Structure formats: structure tokens, C-alpha cells
């Protein structure tokens, strides 16, 4: 499972997105009150204000993205499916940032609130970079396997029913043809 570099990349994507889901998104300050927003909880010291945006959407996107990366990690025998899941995961990370921008502006709208995002908001960007690196490594792996599929030992039927042509490769890439009649 962790024998290829793309497996490491996908594991790092999952770890980054799980970290985003459990760590705080930022701190909201209004009139001396503070409220720390996390994906699945709001820790408040007084009443700083209600955003009107369901913060759990951000946590749900982060967890779903982490699950997609883990599923892609375990589909190492199906490289085309891995590539597709990585593309979908990149889309989910993009949706996370769109939802975060909506969340940020729903807090700032109509109030004199001061929202300071935490450093953990940058982790999805790092996860997106690792996701892209993983997709490139998977594509490179598909290319390598595609070059070798069918080239090492191929069987083809000749003109007559009893004829079999065998083509195989030596280590110095010289082709040897055998014909069995």
C-alpha cells in the first residue's frame, strides 16, 4: 500500500483534511466577546454573534475529502479509478474553499466583527498540492504499466488454427519472435 509515492501523497492529503476537520477555523471577536469556530463545534466565551452559516458543512467537506483520499489510497490496483477519485477530491477541496469564503463573508456581513482565520485554513491548499502530485504519480504509473502491458509476452494466432506466434523481450530490449506451427 505505501510502496509507491502516490500512496504517501494520498495519505498526506487524508491527514491534512482530517486535521482541518478537527482544528479551529478561526476566532471571532465582537464587542469584547470571543467565539472560536471549529468545523463541528463553536467554543464561545459569551455571545459573539450567530453567523447564519452551518459551520458543519466545512467539517463535512473536509471529512468527505479525507475519506475520498483514503478510498483512492486503497484502490492501488485500479489506477484509473484512483485518478478519477483524485480529480473528485480536488473538486471537493475547491468546494471547501468556496464554502469557507461564504462562511467568512457571512460573519463579516452587517457587523463590526473581527474574524481572524487560523493557520489550519491553509492545510486544504497543501492537501490540494499533494492531491495533484498524487494524480501525476498515478498517471506516470499508468504510463509505465501501459508500456509493459502486452510487450513482455504476447500470444497471437497466425494464419492457420494451429499456428501460435510468441513475442517476448530480453533485458536489452531486443525482440525475439517464435513461431510454433
Short mmCIF file of N, CA and C in Angstrom, two decimals:
data_model
loop_
_atom_site.label_atom_id
_atom_site.label_comp_id
_atom_site.label_asym_id
_atom_site.label_seq_id
_atom_site.Cartn_x
_atom_site.Cartn_y
_atom_site.Cartn_z
N UNK A 1 0.83 -1.19 0.00
CA UNK A 1 0.00 0.00 0.00
C UNK A 1 0.87 1.25 0.00
N UNK A 2 1.88 1.37 0.86
CA UNK A 2 2.71 2.56 0.91
C UNK A 2 4.02 2.28 0.15
N UNK A 3 3.96 1.45 -0.87
CA UNK A 3 5.15 1.13 -1.64
C UNK A 3 5.39 2.14 -2.75
N UNK A 4 4.39 2.90 -3.11
CA UNK A 4 4.53 3.87 -4.18
C UNK A 4 4.38 5.27 -3.61
N UNK A 5 4.98 6.24 -4.28
CA UNK A 5 4.99 7.61 -3.78
C UNK A 5 3.58 8.21 -3.76
N UNK A 6 2.71 7.81 -4.71
CA UNK A 6 1.36 8.35 -4.71
C UNK A 6 0.57 7.92 -3.49
N UNK A 7 0.92 6.76 -2.93
CA UNK A 7 0.25 6.33 -1.70
C UNK A 7 0.60 7.27 -0.56
N UNK A 8 1.85 7.69 -0.50
CA UNK A 8 2.27 8.65 0.52
C UNK A 8 1.57 9.99 0.32
N UNK A 9 1.48 10.44 -0.92
CA UNK A 9 0.79 11.70 -1.21
C UNK A 9 -0.68 11.64 -0.77
N UNK A 10 -1.35 10.54 -1.10
CA UNK A 10 -2.76 10.42 -0.74
C UNK A 10 -2.95 10.31 0.77
N UNK A 11 -2.01 9.68 1.44
CA UNK A 11 -2.06 9.61 2.91
C UNK A 11 -1.88 11.00 3.52
N UNK A 12 -1.01 11.80 2.94
CA UNK A 12 -0.82 13.17 3.43
C UNK A 12 -2.05 14.04 3.16
N UNK A 13 -2.73 13.81 2.04
CA UNK A 13 -3.99 14.53 1.76
C UNK A 13 -5.01 14.20 2.83
N UNK A 14 -5.16 12.91 3.14
CA UNK A 14 -6.13 12.49 4.15
C UNK A 14 -5.78 13.07 5.52
N UNK A 15 -4.50 13.04 5.89
CA UNK A 15 -4.08 13.58 7.19
C UNK A 15 -4.34 15.08 7.28
N UNK A 16 -4.04 15.80 6.21
CA UNK A 16 -4.26 17.25 6.22
C UNK A 16 -5.74 17.58 6.34
N UNK A 17 -6.59 16.85 5.63
CA UNK A 17 -8.02 17.16 5.68
C UNK A 17 -8.66 16.74 7.00
N UNK A 18 -8.18 15.66 7.62
CA UNK A 18 -8.68 15.30 8.95
C UNK A 18 -8.26 16.36 9.96
N UNK A 19 -7.03 16.87 9.83
CA UNK A 19 -6.57 17.93 10.72
C UNK A 19 -7.44 19.17 10.57
N UNK A 20 -7.80 19.51 9.34
CA UNK A 20 -8.67 20.67 9.11
C UNK A 20 -10.03 20.45 9.77
N UNK A 21 -10.52 19.22 9.74
CA UNK A 21 -11.85 18.94 10.29
C UNK A 21 -11.88 19.06 11.81
N UNK A 22 -10.77 18.79 12.48
CA UNK A 22 -10.80 18.78 13.95
C UNK A 22 -10.19 20.03 14.59
N UNK A 23 -9.47 20.82 13.84
CA UNK A 23 -8.84 22.01 14.40
C UNK A 23 -9.73 23.25 14.18
N UNK A 24 -9.51 24.32 14.96
CA UNK A 24 -10.35 25.51 14.81
C UNK A 24 -10.13 26.24 13.49
N UNK A 25 -11.22 26.83 12.99
CA UNK A 25 -11.17 27.59 11.75
C UNK A 25 -10.72 29.03 11.98
N UNK A 26 -11.04 29.56 13.12
CA UNK A 26 -10.68 30.94 13.40
C UNK A 26 -11.34 31.45 14.66
N UNK A 27 -11.05 32.70 14.98
CA UNK A 27 -11.55 33.34 16.19
C UNK A 27 -12.33 34.58 15.80
N UNK A 28 -13.56 34.68 16.31
CA UNK A 28 -14.43 35.83 16.05
C UNK A 28 -14.50 36.69 17.29
N UNK A 29 -14.23 37.98 17.13
CA UNK A 29 -14.30 38.94 18.24
C UNK A 29 -15.34 40.02 17.91
N UNK A 30 -16.31 40.16 18.83
CA UNK A 30 -17.34 41.19 18.70
C UNK A 30 -17.60 41.77 20.08
N UNK A 31 -17.42 43.06 20.23
CA UNK A 31 -17.73 43.78 21.47
C UNK A 31 -17.15 43.11 22.72
N UNK A 32 -15.93 42.68 22.66
CA UNK A 32 -15.29 42.08 23.82
C UNK A 32 -15.57 40.60 24.03
N UNK A 33 -16.47 40.05 23.24
CA UNK A 33 -16.75 38.62 23.33
C UNK A 33 -15.96 37.89 22.26
N UNK A 34 -15.58 36.67 22.58
CA UNK A 34 -14.84 35.87 21.62
C UNK A 34 -15.55 34.54 21.38
N UNK A 35 -15.49 34.10 20.15
CA UNK A 35 -16.07 32.82 19.78
C UNK A 35 -15.09 32.13 18.84
N UNK A 36 -14.68 30.93 19.20
CA UNK A 36 -13.76 30.17 18.37
C UNK A 36 -14.56 29.17 17.56
N UNK A 37 -14.42 29.26 16.24
CA UNK A 37 -15.17 28.39 15.35
C UNK A 37 -14.34 27.19 14.95
N UNK A 38 -14.89 26.02 15.14
CA UNK A 38 -14.33 24.77 14.64
C UNK A 38 -15.36 24.16 13.70
N UNK A 39 -14.97 23.15 12.98
CA UNK A 39 -15.86 22.59 11.96
C UNK A 39 -17.12 21.98 12.56
N UNK A 40 -17.01 21.35 13.72
CA UNK A 40 -18.17 20.68 14.30
C UNK A 40 -18.59 21.27 15.64
N UNK A 41 -17.93 22.34 16.09
CA UNK A 41 -18.29 22.93 17.39
C UNK A 41 -17.93 24.40 17.40
N UNK A 42 -18.66 25.15 18.20
CA UNK A 42 -18.34 26.55 18.43
C UNK A 42 -18.08 26.71 19.91
N UNK A 43 -16.88 27.18 20.23
CA UNK A 43 -16.49 27.39 21.63
C UNK A 43 -16.64 28.87 21.90
N UNK A 44 -17.56 29.21 22.78
CA UNK A 44 -17.85 30.61 22.96
C UNK A 44 -17.58 31.06 24.38
N UNK A 45 -17.10 32.29 24.49
CA UNK A 45 -16.92 32.95 25.78
C UNK A 45 -17.83 34.17 25.75
N UNK A 46 -19.07 33.95 25.99
CA UNK A 46 -20.08 34.98 25.82
C UNK A 46 -20.75 34.77 24.47
N UNK A 47 -21.61 35.70 24.09
CA UNK A 47 -22.32 35.58 22.82
C UNK A 47 -21.74 36.58 21.84
N UNK A 48 -20.97 36.09 20.89
CA UNK A 48 -20.34 36.98 19.93
C UNK A 48 -21.21 37.22 18.71
N UNK A 49 -22.12 36.36 18.45
CA UNK A 49 -22.99 36.53 17.29
C UNK A 49 -23.17 35.23 16.54
N UNK A 50 -24.26 35.15 15.81
CA UNK A 50 -24.57 33.96 15.04
C UNK A 50 -24.29 34.27 13.58
N UNK A 51 -23.64 33.36 12.90
CA UNK A 51 -23.25 33.61 11.51
C UNK A 51 -24.38 33.33 10.54
N UNK A 52 -25.25 32.41 10.84
CA UNK A 52 -26.28 32.04 9.89
C UNK A 52 -25.76 31.03 8.86
N UNK A 53 -24.51 30.63 8.99
CA UNK A 53 -23.91 29.65 8.09
C UNK A 53 -23.63 28.38 8.88
N UNK A 54 -24.10 27.24 8.39
CA UNK A 54 -23.82 25.99 9.11
C UNK A 54 -22.34 25.61 8.96
N UNK A 55 -21.59 25.75 10.03
CA UNK A 55 -20.15 25.52 10.00
C UNK A 55 -19.84 24.05 9.78
N UNK A 56 -20.76 23.17 10.13
CA UNK A 56 -20.53 21.75 9.95
C UNK A 56 -20.36 21.38 8.48
N UNK A 57 -20.81 22.23 7.56
CA UNK A 57 -20.61 21.98 6.13
C UNK A 57 -19.11 21.91 5.82
N UNK A 58 -18.35 22.82 6.44
CA UNK A 58 -16.90 22.81 6.24
C UNK A 58 -16.28 21.52 6.78
N UNK A 59 -16.73 21.10 7.94
CA UNK A 59 -16.22 19.86 8.51
C UNK A 59 -16.62 18.65 7.68
N UNK A 60 -17.85 18.66 7.18
CA UNK A 60 -18.31 17.57 6.33
C UNK A 60 -17.51 17.46 5.04
N UNK A 61 -17.22 18.61 4.42
CA UNK A 61 -16.41 18.59 3.21
C UNK A 61 -14.99 18.09 3.49
N UNK A 62 -14.43 18.50 4.63
CA UNK A 62 -13.08 18.07 4.99
C UNK A 62 -13.04 16.56 5.25
N UNK A 63 -14.01 16.05 5.99
CA UNK A 63 -14.05 14.61 6.28
C UNK A 63 -14.30 13.81 5.01
N UNK A 64 -15.22 14.28 4.18
CA UNK A 64 -15.52 13.57 2.92
C UNK A 64 -14.30 13.56 2.00
N UNK A 65 -13.57 14.66 1.97
CA UNK A 65 -12.34 14.73 1.17
C UNK A 65 -11.28 13.76 1.70
N UNK A 66 -11.16 13.67 3.02
CA UNK A 66 -10.21 12.73 3.61
C UNK A 66 -10.61 11.29 3.29
N UNK A 67 -11.90 10.99 3.35
CA UNK A 67 -12.37 9.65 3.01
C UNK A 67 -12.11 9.31 1.54
N UNK A 68 -12.30 10.29 0.67
CA UNK A 68 -12.03 10.06 -0.76
C UNK A 68 -10.55 9.75 -0.98
N UNK A 69 -9.68 10.46 -0.27
CA UNK A 69 -8.24 10.20 -0.39
C UNK A 69 -7.89 8.81 0.12
N UNK A 70 -8.51 8.40 1.23
CA UNK A 70 -8.24 7.06 1.76
C UNK A 70 -8.79 5.97 0.85
N UNK A 71 -9.95 6.19 0.27
CA UNK A 71 -10.50 5.22 -0.67
C UNK A 71 -9.58 5.09 -1.88
N UNK A 72 -9.12 6.23 -2.39
CA UNK A 72 -8.19 6.20 -3.52
C UNK A 72 -6.89 5.50 -3.15
N UNK A 73 -6.46 5.68 -1.91
CA UNK A 73 -5.24 5.03 -1.44
C UNK A 73 -5.37 3.51 -1.50
N UNK A 74 -6.53 2.98 -1.12
CA UNK A 74 -6.72 1.54 -1.09
C UNK A 74 -7.13 0.95 -2.44
N UNK A 75 -7.35 1.78 -3.44
CA UNK A 75 -7.64 1.29 -4.79
C UNK A 75 -6.38 1.27 -5.64
N UNK A 76 -5.26 0.86 -5.05
CA UNK A 76 -3.98 0.90 -5.76
C UNK A 76 -3.90 -0.04 -6.94
N UNK A 77 -4.77 -1.03 -7.01
CA UNK A 77 -4.77 -1.94 -8.16
C UNK A 77 -5.61 -1.41 -9.32
N UNK A 78 -6.39 -0.38 -9.05
CA UNK A 78 -7.27 0.21 -10.07
C UNK A 78 -6.84 1.67 -10.26
N UNK A 79 -5.82 1.88 -11.07
CA UNK A 79 -5.21 3.20 -11.19
C UNK A 79 -6.14 4.22 -11.85
N UNK A 80 -6.97 3.78 -12.79
CA UNK A 80 -7.89 4.72 -13.44
C UNK A 80 -8.92 5.24 -12.44
N UNK A 81 -9.40 4.34 -11.57
CA UNK A 81 -10.34 4.78 -10.52
C UNK A 81 -9.65 5.70 -9.53
N UNK A 82 -8.37 5.42 -9.24
CA UNK A 82 -7.61 6.30 -8.35
C UNK A 82 -7.53 7.71 -8.93
N UNK A 83 -7.25 7.80 -10.21
CA UNK A 83 -7.16 9.10 -10.87
C UNK A 83 -8.49 9.84 -10.80
N UNK A 84 -9.57 9.12 -11.06
CA UNK A 84 -10.90 9.74 -11.01
C UNK A 84 -11.22 10.24 -9.60
N UNK A 85 -10.92 9.43 -8.60
CA UNK A 85 -11.18 9.84 -7.22
C UNK A 85 -10.32 11.04 -6.82
N UNK A 86 -9.10 11.10 -7.32
CA UNK A 86 -8.25 12.25 -7.04
C UNK A 86 -8.82 13.53 -7.67
N UNK A 87 -9.37 13.40 -8.88
CA UNK A 87 -10.00 14.56 -9.52
C UNK A 87 -11.21 15.03 -8.72
N UNK A 88 -12.03 14.08 -8.29
CA UNK A 88 -13.19 14.43 -7.47
C UNK A 88 -12.74 15.05 -6.15
N UNK A 89 -11.67 14.53 -5.58
CA UNK A 89 -11.16 15.07 -4.32
C UNK A 89 -10.65 16.50 -4.50
N UNK A 90 -9.99 16.78 -5.62
CA UNK A 90 -9.57 18.15 -5.90
C UNK A 90 -10.76 19.10 -5.99
N UNK A 91 -11.85 18.61 -6.59
CA UNK A 91 -13.08 19.39 -6.67
C UNK A 91 -13.66 19.64 -5.27
N UNK A 92 -13.63 18.62 -4.40
CA UNK A 92 -14.13 18.78 -3.03
C UNK A 92 -13.30 19.79 -2.24
N UNK A 93 -12.00 19.78 -2.43
CA UNK A 93 -11.15 20.75 -1.74
C UNK A 93 -11.45 22.16 -2.24
N UNK A 94 -11.70 22.29 -3.54
CA UNK A 94 -12.12 23.59 -4.08
C UNK A 94 -13.45 24.04 -3.49
N UNK A 95 -14.40 23.09 -3.34
CA UNK A 95 -15.68 23.42 -2.69
C UNK A 95 -15.48 23.85 -1.25
N UNK A 96 -14.50 23.24 -0.57
CA UNK A 96 -14.21 23.63 0.81
C UNK A 96 -13.84 25.11 0.87
N UNK A 97 -12.98 25.56 -0.04
CA UNK A 97 -12.58 26.97 -0.03
C UNK A 97 -13.72 27.89 -0.42
N UNK A 98 -14.57 27.46 -1.33
CA UNK A 98 -15.75 28.27 -1.68
C UNK A 98 -16.66 28.40 -0.46
N UNK A 99 -16.88 27.29 0.24
CA UNK A 99 -17.72 27.32 1.45
C UNK A 99 -17.07 28.18 2.54
N UNK A 100 -15.74 28.14 2.64
CA UNK A 100 -15.07 28.96 3.65
C UNK A 100 -15.22 30.45 3.33
N UNK A 101 -15.12 30.81 2.07
CA UNK A 101 -15.31 32.22 1.69
C UNK A 101 -16.73 32.67 2.01
N UNK A 102 -17.72 31.82 1.74
CA UNK A 102 -19.11 32.15 2.09
C UNK A 102 -19.24 32.29 3.60
N UNK A 103 -18.63 31.39 4.34
CA UNK A 103 -18.64 31.46 5.81
C UNK A 103 -18.00 32.77 6.30
N UNK A 104 -16.86 33.12 5.72
CA UNK A 104 -16.14 34.32 6.14
C UNK A 104 -16.98 35.58 5.89
N UNK A 105 -17.58 35.67 4.71
CA UNK A 105 -18.37 36.86 4.41
C UNK A 105 -19.72 36.87 5.13
N UNK A 106 -20.23 35.71 5.53
CA UNK A 106 -21.46 35.71 6.31
C UNK A 106 -21.20 36.23 7.73
N UNK A 107 -19.98 36.04 8.21
CA UNK A 107 -19.62 36.60 9.52
C UNK A 107 -19.42 38.11 9.42
N UNK A 108 -18.75 38.56 8.39
CA UNK A 108 -18.41 39.98 8.25
C UNK A 108 -19.60 40.84 7.83
N UNK A 109 -20.63 40.22 7.29
CA UNK A 109 -21.76 40.97 6.74
C UNK A 109 -22.57 41.64 7.85
N UNK A 110 -22.69 42.92 7.76
CA UNK A 110 -23.58 43.67 8.64
C UNK A 110 -23.12 43.82 10.08
N UNK A 111 -21.93 43.43 10.42
CA UNK A 111 -21.44 43.58 11.79
C UNK A 111 -20.06 44.20 11.78
N UNK A 112 -19.66 44.63 12.94
CA UNK A 112 -18.29 45.13 13.07
C UNK A 112 -17.41 44.05 13.70
N UNK A 113 -17.70 42.82 13.34
CA UNK A 113 -16.98 41.67 13.88
C UNK A 113 -15.59 41.58 13.26
N UNK A 114 -14.69 41.06 14.05
CA UNK A 114 -13.33 40.82 13.58
C UNK A 114 -13.09 39.31 13.60
N UNK A 115 -12.95 38.73 12.43
CA UNK A 115 -12.71 37.29 12.34
C UNK A 115 -11.28 37.07 11.88
N UNK A 116 -10.54 36.33 12.67
CA UNK A 116 -9.15 36.00 12.35
C UNK A 116 -9.06 34.51 12.03
N UNK A 117 -8.87 34.16 10.75
CA UNK A 117 -8.75 32.74 10.41
C UNK A 117 -7.49 32.13 11.02
N UNK A 118 -7.56 30.86 11.35
CA UNK A 118 -6.40 30.18 11.91
C UNK A 118 -5.48 29.71 10.78
N UNK A 119 -4.30 29.26 11.15
CA UNK A 119 -3.34 28.77 10.15
C UNK A 119 -3.80 27.46 9.53
N UNK A 120 -4.72 26.77 10.17
CA UNK A 120 -5.20 25.50 9.66
C UNK A 120 -6.05 25.66 8.40
N UNK A 121 -6.45 26.87 8.09
CA UNK A 121 -7.22 27.13 6.88
C UNK A 121 -6.34 26.93 5.64
N UNK A 122 -5.03 27.00 5.80
CA UNK A 122 -4.11 26.79 4.67
C UNK A 122 -3.87 25.31 4.37
N UNK A 123 -4.24 24.42 5.28
CA UNK A 123 -3.99 22.99 5.07
C UNK A 123 -4.71 22.40 3.85
N UNK A 124 -5.94 22.81 3.53
CA UNK A 124 -6.55 22.27 2.31
C UNK A 124 -5.76 22.63 1.04
N UNK A 125 -5.11 23.78 1.03
CA UNK A 125 -4.28 24.14 -0.12
C UNK A 125 -3.09 23.19 -0.22
N UNK A 126 -2.48 22.86 0.91
CA UNK A 126 -1.38 21.89 0.92
C UNK A 126 -1.91 20.52 0.50
N UNK A 127 -3.10 20.17 0.98
CA UNK A 127 -3.71 18.90 0.58
C UNK A 127 -3.99 18.87 -0.92
N UNK A 128 -4.40 20.00 -1.48
CA UNK A 128 -4.65 20.07 -2.92
C UNK A 128 -3.35 19.87 -3.70
N UNK A 129 -2.27 20.44 -3.22
CA UNK A 129 -0.98 20.25 -3.89
C UNK A 129 -0.54 18.78 -3.84
N UNK A 130 -0.70 18.14 -2.68
CA UNK A 130 -0.37 16.72 -2.58
C UNK A 130 -1.31 15.87 -3.44
N UNK A 131 -2.56 16.28 -3.55
CA UNK A 131 -3.51 15.58 -4.40
C UNK A 131 -3.09 15.65 -5.87
N UNK A 132 -2.64 16.82 -6.30
CA UNK A 132 -2.16 16.98 -7.68
C UNK A 132 -0.90 16.14 -7.90
N UNK A 133 0.02 16.16 -6.93
CA UNK A 133 1.21 15.33 -7.05
C UNK A 133 0.85 13.84 -7.11
N UNK A 134 -0.13 13.44 -6.32
CA UNK A 134 -0.59 12.06 -6.35
C UNK A 134 -1.18 11.69 -7.71
N UNK A 135 -1.99 12.59 -8.29
CA UNK A 135 -2.57 12.33 -9.60
C UNK A 135 -1.47 12.19 -10.65
N UNK A 136 -0.47 13.05 -10.58
CA UNK A 136 0.63 12.96 -11.55
C UNK A 136 1.40 11.65 -11.39
N UNK A 137 1.64 11.23 -10.15
CA UNK A 137 2.36 9.98 -9.92
C UNK A 137 1.53 8.79 -10.39
N UNK A 138 0.22 8.83 -10.18
CA UNK A 138 -0.65 7.75 -10.65
C UNK A 138 -0.65 7.71 -12.17
N UNK A 139 -0.71 8.87 -12.81
CA UNK A 139 -0.68 8.92 -14.28
C UNK A 139 0.64 8.39 -14.81
N UNK A 140 1.73 8.73 -14.15
CA UNK A 140 3.04 8.22 -14.55
C UNK A 140 3.08 6.70 -14.38
N UNK A 141 2.49 6.21 -13.31
CA UNK A 141 2.43 4.77 -13.06
C UNK A 141 1.59 4.07 -14.13
N UNK A 142 0.48 4.69 -14.53
CA UNK A 142 -0.35 4.13 -15.60
C UNK A 142 0.46 4.06 -16.89
N UNK A 143 1.24 5.09 -17.16
CA UNK A 143 2.08 5.09 -18.36
C UNK A 143 3.13 4.00 -18.32
N UNK A 144 3.74 3.80 -17.16
CA UNK A 144 4.75 2.74 -17.04
C UNK A 144 4.14 1.36 -17.21
N UNK A 145 3.00 1.13 -16.59
CA UNK A 145 2.34 -0.16 -16.70
C UNK A 145 1.82 -0.35 -18.12
N UNK A 146 1.34 0.71 -18.73
CA UNK A 146 0.84 0.62 -20.10
C UNK A 146 1.94 0.28 -21.09
N UNK A 147 3.16 0.76 -20.85
CA UNK A 147 4.28 0.43 -21.72
C UNK A 147 4.63 -1.04 -21.63
N UNK A 148 4.45 -1.65 -20.47
CA UNK A 148 4.84 -3.03 -20.28
C UNK A 148 3.73 -4.02 -20.53
N UNK A 149 2.49 -3.57 -20.49
CA UNK A 149 1.38 -4.49 -20.74
C UNK A 149 1.41 -4.97 -22.18
N UNK A 150 1.46 -6.25 -22.35
CA UNK A 150 1.41 -6.81 -23.68
C UNK A 150 2.75 -6.84 -24.38
N UNK A 151 3.79 -6.23 -23.85
CA UNK A 151 5.08 -6.23 -24.51
C UNK A 151 5.99 -7.33 -24.00
N UNK A 152 5.74 -7.82 -22.83
CA UNK A 152 6.63 -8.82 -22.27
C UNK A 152 6.39 -10.19 -22.86
N UNK A 153 5.15 -10.55 -23.01
CA UNK A 153 4.84 -11.86 -23.58
C UNK A 153 3.47 -11.75 -24.24
N UNK A 154 3.45 -11.82 -25.53
CA UNK A 154 2.18 -11.72 -26.24
C UNK A 154 1.95 -12.97 -27.06
N UNK A 155 0.73 -13.38 -27.15
CA UNK A 155 0.34 -14.53 -27.95
C UNK A 155 -0.58 -14.03 -29.05
N UNK A 156 -0.29 -14.41 -30.27
CA UNK A 156 -1.16 -14.05 -31.38
C UNK A 156 -1.38 -15.25 -32.27
N UNK A 157 -2.54 -15.37 -32.81
CA UNK A 157 -2.87 -16.50 -33.66
C UNK A 157 -2.46 -16.17 -35.09
N UNK A 158 -1.80 -17.11 -35.76
CA UNK A 158 -1.35 -16.91 -37.14
C UNK A 158 -2.46 -17.21 -38.14
N UNK A 159 -2.04 -17.52 -39.38
CA UNK A 159 -2.99 -17.79 -40.46
C UNK A 159 -3.79 -19.07 -40.21
N UNK A 160 -3.08 -20.11 -39.77
CA UNK A 160 -3.77 -21.37 -39.55
C UNK A 160 -4.18 -21.49 -38.10
N UNK A 161 -5.07 -22.35 -37.79
CA UNK A 161 -5.55 -22.55 -36.44
C UNK A 161 -4.46 -23.10 -35.53
N UNK A 162 -3.53 -23.87 -36.04
CA UNK A 162 -2.53 -24.49 -35.20
C UNK A 162 -1.29 -23.64 -35.01
N UNK A 163 -1.22 -22.48 -35.62
CA UNK A 163 -0.05 -21.63 -35.55
C UNK A 163 -0.17 -20.63 -34.39
N UNK A 164 0.86 -20.51 -33.59
CA UNK A 164 0.89 -19.55 -32.48
C UNK A 164 2.19 -18.75 -32.59
N UNK A 165 2.09 -17.45 -32.56
CA UNK A 165 3.27 -16.59 -32.57
C UNK A 165 3.52 -16.08 -31.16
N UNK A 166 4.74 -16.20 -30.69
CA UNK A 166 5.10 -15.72 -29.36
C UNK A 166 6.15 -14.64 -29.52
N UNK A 167 5.95 -13.53 -28.85
CA UNK A 167 6.90 -12.43 -28.90
C UNK A 167 7.28 -12.09 -27.47
N UNK A 168 8.56 -12.07 -27.16
CA UNK A 168 8.97 -11.73 -25.81
C UNK A 168 10.16 -10.79 -25.85
N UNK A 169 10.48 -10.23 -24.73
CA UNK A 169 11.50 -9.19 -24.66
C UNK A 169 12.64 -9.66 -23.77
N UNK A 170 13.87 -9.38 -24.21
CA UNK A 170 15.04 -9.62 -23.36
C UNK A 170 15.34 -8.36 -22.57
N UNK A 171 16.32 -8.45 -21.69
CA UNK A 171 16.64 -7.31 -20.85
C UNK A 171 17.23 -6.15 -21.63
N UNK A 172 17.86 -6.40 -22.77
CA UNK A 172 18.43 -5.30 -23.55
C UNK A 172 17.48 -4.82 -24.64
N UNK A 173 16.21 -5.13 -24.47
CA UNK A 173 15.12 -4.65 -25.33
C UNK A 173 15.21 -5.13 -26.78
N UNK A 174 15.87 -6.25 -27.04
CA UNK A 174 15.83 -6.86 -28.38
C UNK A 174 14.66 -7.83 -28.40
N UNK A 175 13.91 -7.78 -29.47
CA UNK A 175 12.72 -8.61 -29.58
C UNK A 175 13.07 -9.96 -30.22
N UNK A 176 12.50 -11.00 -29.68
CA UNK A 176 12.67 -12.33 -30.21
C UNK A 176 11.30 -12.85 -30.60
N UNK A 177 11.16 -13.35 -31.78
CA UNK A 177 9.90 -13.89 -32.27
C UNK A 177 10.01 -15.40 -32.41
N UNK A 178 9.03 -16.11 -31.94
CA UNK A 178 8.96 -17.55 -32.08
C UNK A 178 7.70 -17.87 -32.85
N UNK A 179 7.76 -18.80 -33.70
CA UNK A 179 6.57 -19.29 -34.41
C UNK A 179 6.47 -20.78 -34.18
N UNK A 180 5.35 -21.19 -33.68
CA UNK A 180 5.08 -22.62 -33.47
C UNK A 180 4.02 -23.04 -34.44
N UNK A 181 4.34 -23.98 -35.26
CA UNK A 181 3.36 -24.47 -36.25
C UNK A 181 2.86 -25.83 -35.86
#
